[in-house]
Amino acid sequence: MREILPTLAGWYAAGIPFGLATVVAVSRSAPRGPGAAMAVGPDDEVVGSVSGGCVEGAVFELAREVVATGEPRLHTFGYSDEDAFAVGLTCGGEITLLIRPVTAGSDPAFGAVAGSVAAGEPVTTATVVDGPAARGAVLAVWPDRATGTLGTAGLDVAVTADARGELALGASVPRHYGPHGERREDAVTVFLQSFAPPPRMLVFGAIDYAAAVARIGDFLGYRVTVCDARPVFATPKRFPAGVEVVVDWPHRYLSDTETDGRAVICVLTHDPKFDVPLLEEALRRPAAYIGAMGSRRTHEERRARLAEAGLTEAELSRLRSPLGLDLGARTPEEVAVSVAAEIVALRWGGSGAPLTLTSGAIHAPTVN
């Protein structure tokens, strides 16, 4: 959804209605998770994807239909034994989509939400999926305000509280309530879609590998910063456009930078005067991934220095060093793929093994 929002915002600003299909629930091995979106706009232009190609043809027709009728639809697609390639998911999973028309009348807050996402301001949208409430009704929730209504004051209050909780986690999930927000009932299903700012990737050491890691980090959707104390290396022209380049001592910069549980920290300096104080700071703060480059000997020496600095075994166990998966990588670009693969595997619990050597579902089951 984040990727297609600029196009949707343009249609919305021009007063052009469009049909928006959003994945609101998945089960088993579904190709796209909750929040994946596809839209059909003027002249049947299509943006986005909800299944990687399995059901897009059928969703295209449903999106056109809701624009014509003005009535939202809820539709579930699953695997079809008779004709899996027609309107089914060949992966064997199941996805449920909310397809709704978007206009200034049906979703007055859409423009404000798109503007916030573009500006990096956190916001969550809460949309009624099913139950005794107006399907497709939207409540937009920011950390300090909310606009719109789902139909009743009690439901708005309960959903607003939950939306802010999910926004802090960056999660997109369905929630269930009673008609007036009762938490022990499941009559009304509301999909909460969080648009938290992109996670940070902090790359320390402006070496040739850093440019490749920064490039793939940007591709994966991270907000990338490269930091090095040496101004001769930390120059913007050596890095992809959009990557922030900072000249500062790495540990000092990190100590003044806020990180959360989604942040990625890549230490490529492999120089004790830089990486020991930097890792001492990194291993004591929130982060999803902390990796350091260097040989196994460098790793053992660095680990000993960190232990001498007072880091506990639990803190040291967070360090991924040498960083990356064993791909036989040689070039900076290949090493960047290795690092990215480890980050993705750690995020989703992947084994890093070739799929030909594994069994079961390719995509980890999603619990709603």
Coordinates of C-alpha atoms in Angstrom, one line a residue:
M1 CA 0.0 0.0 0.0
R2 CA 2.8 2.4 0.9
E3 CA 4.3 1.9 -2.6
I4 CA 1.1 2.7 -4.5
L5 CA -0.1 5.6 -2.3
P6 CA 1.5 8.4 -4.4
T7 CA -0.6 7.2 -7.4
L8 CA -3.7 6.9 -5.4
A9 CA -3.2 10.3 -3.8
G10 CA -3.0 11.8 -7.3
W11 CA -6.3 10.2 -8.3
Y12 CA -8.0 11.2 -5.1
A13 CA -6.8 14.9 -5.4
A14 CA -8.1 15.0 -9.0
G15 CA -11.5 13.7 -7.8
I16 CA -11.2 10.4 -9.7
P17 CA -12.9 7.5 -7.9
F18 CA -11.0 4.2 -7.8
G19 CA -11.5 0.7 -6.5
L20 CA -9.1 -0.3 -3.7
A21 CA -8.6 -4.0 -2.8
T22 CA -6.7 -4.7 0.5
V23 CA -5.7 -8.0 1.9
V24 CA -7.3 -8.1 5.4
A25 CA -6.7 -11.7 6.4
V26 CA -4.6 -14.7 5.2
S27 CA -4.2 -18.3 6.1
R28 CA -1.7 -21.0 5.4
S29 CA 0.8 -20.3 2.6
A30 CA -0.4 -17.0 1.2
P31 CA 1.9 -15.0 -1.1
R32 CA 1.2 -11.5 0.3
G33 CA 0.4 -10.5 3.8
P34 CA -2.3 -8.3 5.4
G35 CA -2.1 -4.8 4.0
A36 CA -1.0 -5.7 0.5
A37 CA -3.1 -3.7 -1.9
M38 CA -4.2 -3.3 -5.5
A39 CA -6.2 -0.5 -7.0
V40 CA -8.0 0.1 -10.3
G41 CA -8.3 3.7 -11.4
P42 CA -9.0 5.8 -14.5
D43 CA -8.9 4.0 -17.9
D44 CA -8.7 0.7 -16.0
E45 CA -5.1 1.5 -14.9
V46 CA -3.9 -1.0 -12.3
V47 CA -1.4 -0.5 -9.6
G48 CA -0.2 -2.8 -6.8
S49 CA -0.7 -6.5 -6.2
V50 CA -2.6 -8.7 -3.7
S51 CA -1.3 -12.2 -4.7
G52 CA 1.6 -11.9 -7.0
G53 CA -0.6 -12.7 -10.0
C54 CA -2.9 -15.6 -8.9
V55 CA -6.2 -13.7 -8.5
E56 CA -5.5 -10.2 -9.9
G57 CA -7.8 -10.7 -12.9
A58 CA -10.8 -11.5 -10.7
V59 CA -9.9 -8.6 -8.3
F60 CA -9.7 -6.2 -11.3
E61 CA -13.4 -7.0 -12.1
L62 CA -14.4 -6.7 -8.5
A63 CA -12.7 -3.3 -8.2
R64 CA -14.5 -2.0 -11.2
E65 CA -17.8 -3.3 -9.8
V66 CA -17.5 -1.5 -6.5
V67 CA -16.7 1.8 -8.2
A68 CA -19.8 1.3 -10.4
T69 CA -22.1 0.3 -7.5
G70 CA -20.6 2.3 -4.7
E71 CA -20.9 -0.8 -2.5
P72 CA -17.8 -2.4 -0.8
R73 CA -17.3 -6.2 -1.2
L74 CA -15.6 -8.8 1.0
H75 CA -14.2 -11.8 -1.0
T76 CA -12.1 -14.8 -0.1
F77 CA -9.9 -16.6 -2.6
G78 CA -8.5 -20.0 -1.9
Y79 CA -6.9 -22.9 -3.7
S80 CA -9.2 -24.6 -6.3
D81 CA -8.5 -28.2 -7.0
E82 CA -10.5 -28.1 -10.3
D83 CA -8.8 -25.0 -11.8
A84 CA -6.1 -23.6 -9.6
F85 CA -4.8 -21.2 -12.2
A86 CA -8.2 -19.6 -12.9
V87 CA -9.2 -17.8 -9.8
G88 CA -7.3 -19.6 -7.1
L89 CA -4.1 -19.4 -5.2
T90 CA -1.6 -22.0 -6.5
C91 CA 0.4 -21.8 -3.3
G92 CA -2.5 -23.5 -1.4
G93 CA -3.3 -20.6 0.8
E94 CA -6.3 -18.4 1.3
I95 CA -6.6 -14.6 1.3
T96 CA -9.6 -12.4 2.2
L97 CA -9.9 -9.0 0.5
L98 CA -11.9 -6.0 1.2
I99 CA -12.7 -4.2 -2.0
R100 CA -14.1 -0.7 -1.6
P101 CA -14.7 2.4 -3.7
V102 CA -12.6 5.4 -2.6
T103 CA -13.9 8.9 -3.1
A104 CA -13.9 12.1 -1.1
G105 CA -17.4 11.2 0.1
S106 CA -16.6 7.6 1.1
D107 CA -13.2 8.3 2.7
P108 CA -12.8 12.0 3.6
A109 CA -9.5 11.3 5.4
F110 CA -7.7 9.5 2.6
G111 CA -5.8 12.6 1.4
A112 CA -4.6 13.4 4.9
V113 CA -3.5 9.8 5.5
A114 CA -1.6 9.8 2.2
G115 CA 0.1 13.1 3.0
S116 CA 1.2 11.8 6.4
V117 CA 2.7 8.7 4.9
A118 CA 4.6 10.7 2.4
A119 CA 5.9 13.0 5.2
G120 CA 6.9 10.1 7.3
E121 CA 4.3 10.8 10.0
P122 CA 2.9 7.7 11.7
V123 CA -0.8 7.0 11.1
T124 CA -3.1 4.0 11.2
T125 CA -6.3 3.4 9.3
A126 CA -9.1 1.4 10.8
T127 CA -11.6 0.0 8.3
V128 CA -14.8 -1.9 8.9
V129 CA -14.5 -5.3 7.2
D130 CA -17.6 -7.2 8.4
G131 CA -20.4 -7.2 10.9
P132 CA -23.2 -4.9 12.0
A133 CA -21.4 -1.7 11.0
A134 CA -21.0 0.1 7.7
R135 CA -18.5 -2.0 5.7
G136 CA -15.8 0.2 4.3
A137 CA -16.2 2.9 7.0
V138 CA -12.8 4.4 7.9
L139 CA -11.3 5.9 11.0
A140 CA -7.9 7.5 10.6
V141 CA -5.8 7.5 13.8
W142 CA -2.6 9.5 14.5
P143 CA -0.7 9.5 17.8
D144 CA -2.3 12.8 18.7
R145 CA -5.6 12.9 16.9
A146 CA -8.2 10.9 14.9
T147 CA -10.8 11.7 12.2
G148 CA -13.8 9.8 10.8
T149 CA -16.1 7.3 12.4
L150 CA -16.9 3.6 12.3
G151 CA -20.5 4.2 13.3
T152 CA -20.7 4.4 17.1
A153 CA -18.8 6.4 19.7
G154 CA -17.9 3.3 21.7
L155 CA -16.5 1.5 18.7
D156 CA -14.4 4.6 17.8
V157 CA -12.9 4.9 21.3
A158 CA -12.0 1.2 21.5
V159 CA -10.5 1.1 18.0
T160 CA -8.6 4.3 18.4
A161 CA -6.8 2.9 21.5
D162 CA -5.9 -0.3 19.7
A163 CA -4.9 1.5 16.5
R164 CA -2.3 3.5 18.5
G165 CA -1.0 0.3 20.1
E166 CA -0.6 -1.4 16.7
L167 CA 1.0 1.8 15.3
A168 CA 3.8 1.6 17.9
L169 CA 4.5 -1.9 16.7
G170 CA 4.1 -1.1 13.0
A171 CA 1.6 -3.9 12.7
S172 CA -1.4 -4.4 10.4
V173 CA -4.0 -6.8 11.8
P174 CA -7.7 -7.5 12.0
R175 CA -9.4 -6.9 15.4
H176 CA -12.8 -7.9 16.6
Y177 CA -15.4 -5.9 18.7
G178 CA -19.0 -5.7 19.7
P179 CA -21.1 -3.0 17.9
H180 CA -20.2 -0.5 20.5
G181 CA -16.6 -1.4 21.0
E182 CA -17.1 -4.3 23.4
R183 CA -13.8 -6.1 23.6
R184 CA -15.1 -9.6 24.5
E185 CA -17.4 -9.8 21.4
D186 CA -16.5 -10.5 17.8
A187 CA -19.5 -9.1 15.9
V188 CA -17.6 -6.4 14.1
T189 CA -14.3 -7.0 12.3
V190 CA -12.0 -4.0 11.8
F191 CA -8.8 -4.1 9.9
L192 CA -6.0 -1.9 11.4
Q193 CA -3.4 -0.9 8.9
S194 CA -0.3 0.9 10.3
F195 CA 1.9 3.2 8.4
A196 CA 4.8 3.6 10.7
P197 CA 7.9 5.5 9.4
P198 CA 10.3 3.2 7.5
P199 CA 12.7 1.3 9.8
R200 CA 16.2 2.6 10.1
M201 CA 19.3 1.0 8.6
L202 CA 22.5 2.4 10.1
V203 CA 25.7 1.5 8.1
F204 CA 29.0 2.4 9.9
G205 CA 32.1 2.5 7.8
A206 CA 32.0 4.2 4.4
I207 CA 34.0 1.5 2.6
D208 CA 33.1 0.1 -0.8
Y209 CA 30.9 -2.6 0.8
A210 CA 28.9 0.1 2.5
A211 CA 27.6 1.5 -0.8
A212 CA 26.3 -1.9 -1.8
V213 CA 24.7 -2.5 1.6
A214 CA 23.1 0.9 1.5
R215 CA 21.7 0.3 -2.0
I216 CA 20.1 -3.0 -1.0
G217 CA 18.8 -1.5 2.2
D218 CA 17.1 1.3 0.3
F219 CA 15.6 -1.3 -2.0
L220 CA 14.2 -3.2 0.9
G221 CA 12.5 -0.1 2.2
Y222 CA 14.8 1.0 5.0
R223 CA 15.7 4.6 5.7
V224 CA 19.5 4.3 5.3
T225 CA 22.2 6.4 6.9
V226 CA 25.9 5.8 6.4
C227 CA 28.2 7.2 9.0
D228 CA 32.0 7.4 9.1
A229 CA 34.4 9.7 11.0
R230 CA 36.6 10.1 7.9
P231 CA 35.3 12.9 5.7
V232 CA 37.4 11.8 2.7
F233 CA 35.3 8.6 2.6
A234 CA 31.9 9.9 3.9
T235 CA 30.9 11.8 0.8
P236 CA 27.4 11.7 -0.7
K237 CA 28.6 11.1 -4.2
R238 CA 29.9 7.7 -3.2
F239 CA 26.4 6.5 -2.2
P240 CA 23.0 6.1 -3.8
A241 CA 20.7 9.0 -4.0
G242 CA 18.4 9.2 -1.0
V243 CA 21.0 7.7 1.4
E244 CA 21.9 10.0 4.3
V245 CA 25.7 10.4 4.8
V246 CA 27.0 11.6 8.1
V247 CA 30.6 12.5 9.2
D248 CA 30.9 11.7 12.8
W249 CA 32.5 9.2 15.2
P250 CA 30.2 6.1 14.9
H251 CA 29.6 5.5 18.6
R252 CA 28.9 9.2 19.2
Y253 CA 26.4 9.4 16.3
L254 CA 24.6 6.2 17.5
S255 CA 24.4 7.4 21.1
D256 CA 22.5 10.5 19.8
T257 CA 20.3 8.5 17.4
E258 CA 17.0 6.8 18.4
T259 CA 16.5 3.2 17.3
D260 CA 13.6 0.8 17.8
G261 CA 13.0 -2.9 17.5
R262 CA 12.9 -2.7 13.7
A263 CA 16.3 -1.0 13.3
V264 CA 19.2 -2.7 11.5
I265 CA 22.8 -1.8 12.4
C266 CA 25.7 -2.9 10.1
V267 CA 29.2 -2.3 11.4
L268 CA 31.6 -2.5 8.5
T269 CA 34.5 -0.6 10.0
H270 CA 36.4 -3.6 11.3
D271 CA 38.8 -1.3 13.2
P272 CA 38.9 -1.6 17.0
K273 CA 39.0 2.1 17.7
F274 CA 35.7 2.5 15.8
D275 CA 33.8 -0.8 16.2
V276 CA 34.4 -1.7 19.9
P277 CA 32.8 1.5 21.4
L278 CA 30.2 1.4 18.6
L279 CA 29.1 -2.2 19.3
E280 CA 29.2 -1.5 23.1
E281 CA 26.5 1.2 22.4
A282 CA 24.6 -0.9 19.8
L283 CA 24.3 -4.1 21.8
R284 CA 22.7 -2.2 24.7
R285 CA 19.9 -0.6 22.7
P286 CA 16.8 -1.8 20.7
A287 CA 17.5 -3.2 17.2
A288 CA 16.3 -6.1 15.1
Y289 CA 19.7 -6.9 13.7
I290 CA 23.3 -6.0 14.7
G291 CA 26.0 -7.3 12.4
A292 CA 29.7 -6.7 12.2
M293 CA 32.1 -7.4 9.3
G294 CA 35.5 -9.1 9.9
S295 CA 37.3 -12.4 9.9
R296 CA 36.7 -15.0 12.6
R297 CA 39.9 -13.9 14.3
T298 CA 38.7 -10.3 14.3
H299 CA 35.4 -11.4 15.7
E300 CA 37.0 -13.3 18.6
E301 CA 39.3 -10.4 19.4
R302 CA 36.4 -7.9 19.2
R303 CA 34.2 -10.1 21.4
A304 CA 36.9 -10.4 24.0
R305 CA 37.3 -6.6 24.1
L306 CA 33.5 -6.2 24.4
A307 CA 33.4 -8.6 27.3
E308 CA 36.2 -6.6 29.0
A309 CA 34.0 -3.5 28.5
G310 CA 31.4 -5.2 30.6
L311 CA 28.9 -6.5 28.1
T312 CA 27.0 -9.6 29.3
E313 CA 26.7 -12.9 27.5
A314 CA 23.1 -12.1 26.6
E315 CA 24.1 -8.8 25.1
L316 CA 27.0 -10.4 23.1
S317 CA 24.7 -13.1 21.8
R318 CA 22.8 -10.5 19.8
L319 CA 25.9 -9.8 17.6
R320 CA 25.8 -11.4 14.2
S321 CA 29.5 -11.7 13.3
P322 CA 30.9 -12.3 10.8
L323 CA 27.7 -10.8 9.3
G324 CA 25.8 -12.4 6.4
L325 CA 24.8 -15.8 5.3
D326 CA 27.3 -18.3 3.7
L327 CA 26.6 -17.6 0.0
G328 CA 30.3 -17.8 -1.1
A329 CA 30.0 -14.0 -1.7
R330 CA 33.1 -12.1 -3.0
T331 CA 32.2 -8.8 -4.5
P332 CA 30.6 -5.9 -2.5
E333 CA 27.3 -6.5 -4.2
E334 CA 27.4 -10.2 -3.4
V335 CA 28.2 -9.5 0.2
A336 CA 25.3 -7.0 0.4
V337 CA 23.0 -9.8 -0.8
S338 CA 24.4 -12.1 1.9
V339 CA 23.8 -9.4 4.6
A340 CA 20.3 -8.7 3.3
A341 CA 19.5 -12.4 3.2
E342 CA 20.5 -12.7 6.9
I343 CA 18.4 -9.7 7.8
V344 CA 15.3 -11.1 6.1
A345 CA 15.8 -14.6 7.5
L346 CA 16.1 -13.2 11.0
R347 CA 13.1 -11.0 10.6
W348 CA 10.8 -13.8 9.4
G349 CA 12.4 -16.8 11.1
G350 CA 13.8 -18.3 7.9
S351 CA 16.4 -21.0 8.1
G352 CA 18.5 -19.7 5.2
A353 CA 18.5 -23.2 3.7
P354 CA 17.8 -23.8 0.0
L355 CA 14.0 -24.4 -0.5
T356 CA 14.8 -27.6 -2.3
L357 CA 16.1 -29.0 1.0
T358 CA 13.1 -27.9 3.0
S359 CA 9.5 -29.2 3.2
G360 CA 6.2 -27.7 4.2
A361 CA 4.8 -24.3 3.5
I362 CA 7.2 -21.9 1.7
H363 CA 5.6 -18.9 3.4
A364 CA 5.4 -19.0 7.1
P365 CA 1.7 -19.3 8.3
T366 CA 0.2 -16.0 9.5
V367 CA -1.8 -16.0 12.7
N368 CA -4.7 -13.6 12.8

